[in-house]
Coordinates of C-alpha atoms in Angstrom, one line a residue:
M232 CA 0.0 0.0 0.0
S233 CA 1.4 3.3 -1.1
A234 CA 1.4 6.5 1.0
A235 CA 0.3 8.7 -2.0
P236 CA -3.4 8.9 -2.6
E237 CA -4.7 7.2 -5.8
T238 CA -5.3 9.5 -8.6
T239 CA -8.8 9.1 -10.2
P240 CA -9.6 10.2 -13.7
E241 CA -11.7 13.0 -12.3
V242 CA -8.8 14.4 -10.2
A243 CA -6.5 14.1 -13.1
D244 CA -8.9 15.9 -15.3
L245 CA -9.3 18.7 -12.7
D246 CA -5.5 19.0 -12.3
L247 CA -5.1 19.3 -16.1
A248 CA -7.9 21.9 -16.3
A249 CA -6.2 23.9 -13.5
D250 CA -2.9 23.7 -15.2
Q251 CA -4.4 24.8 -18.4
A252 CA -6.2 27.8 -16.8
I253 CA -2.9 28.9 -15.2
A254 CA -1.0 28.6 -18.4
V255 CA -3.7 30.6 -20.2
C256 CA -3.1 33.4 -17.7
G257 CA 0.6 33.4 -18.2
G258 CA 1.4 31.3 -15.1
D259 CA 0.0 34.0 -12.7
A260 CA -2.2 32.2 -10.1
R261 CA -3.8 35.4 -9.0
E262 CA -4.8 36.4 -12.6
T263 CA -6.2 32.9 -12.9
V264 CA -8.4 33.2 -9.8
K265 CA -9.7 36.6 -11.0
A266 CA -10.6 35.1 -14.4
L267 CA -12.4 32.2 -12.8
L268 CA -14.3 34.6 -10.6
V269 CA -15.4 36.6 -13.5
A270 CA -16.4 33.4 -15.3
N271 CA -18.4 32.2 -12.3
D272 CA -20.2 35.6 -11.9
F273 CA -21.1 35.4 -15.7
L274 CA -22.6 31.9 -15.2
E275 CA -24.4 32.9 -12.0
R276 CA -26.1 35.8 -13.8
Q277 CA -27.1 33.5 -16.7
L278 CA -28.6 31.2 -14.1
D279 CA -30.5 34.1 -12.4
E280 CA -31.9 35.1 -15.8
L281 CA -32.9 31.6 -16.9
R282 CA -34.2 30.2 -13.7
P283 CA -37.6 32.1 -13.8
K284 CA -38.0 30.8 -17.4
V285 CA -38.1 27.2 -16.3
S286 CA -41.5 25.8 -15.5
T287 CA -41.9 24.5 -12.0
G288 CA -43.2 21.1 -13.4
Y289 CA -40.0 20.7 -15.5
A290 CA -37.8 21.7 -12.6
R291 CA -39.8 19.3 -10.3
G292 CA -39.7 22.0 -7.6
R293 CA -35.9 22.3 -7.3
F294 CA -36.0 26.0 -7.3
D295 CA -37.6 28.2 -4.6
R296 CA -40.0 30.3 -6.6
S297 CA -40.5 32.7 -3.6
R298 CA -36.9 33.7 -3.7
D299 CA -37.1 34.6 -7.4
R300 CA -40.1 36.8 -7.0
K301 CA -39.7 40.4 -7.3
E302 CA -42.0 42.5 -5.2

């Protein structure tokens, strides 16, 4: 039994994606984090825009409609 944890394909893919993101940002980890925060904010805004458009039946009640209502 080895002391190192086993690397699953999911972990390897995540490590590869992290390495690629850092490389795209010129090796600057701080710039990479900032880029990821901007991307995350963009995706959250898309969700906020699309969530009210999904019917309750289709979503099977996964979303709290009272939270989405604007008064």
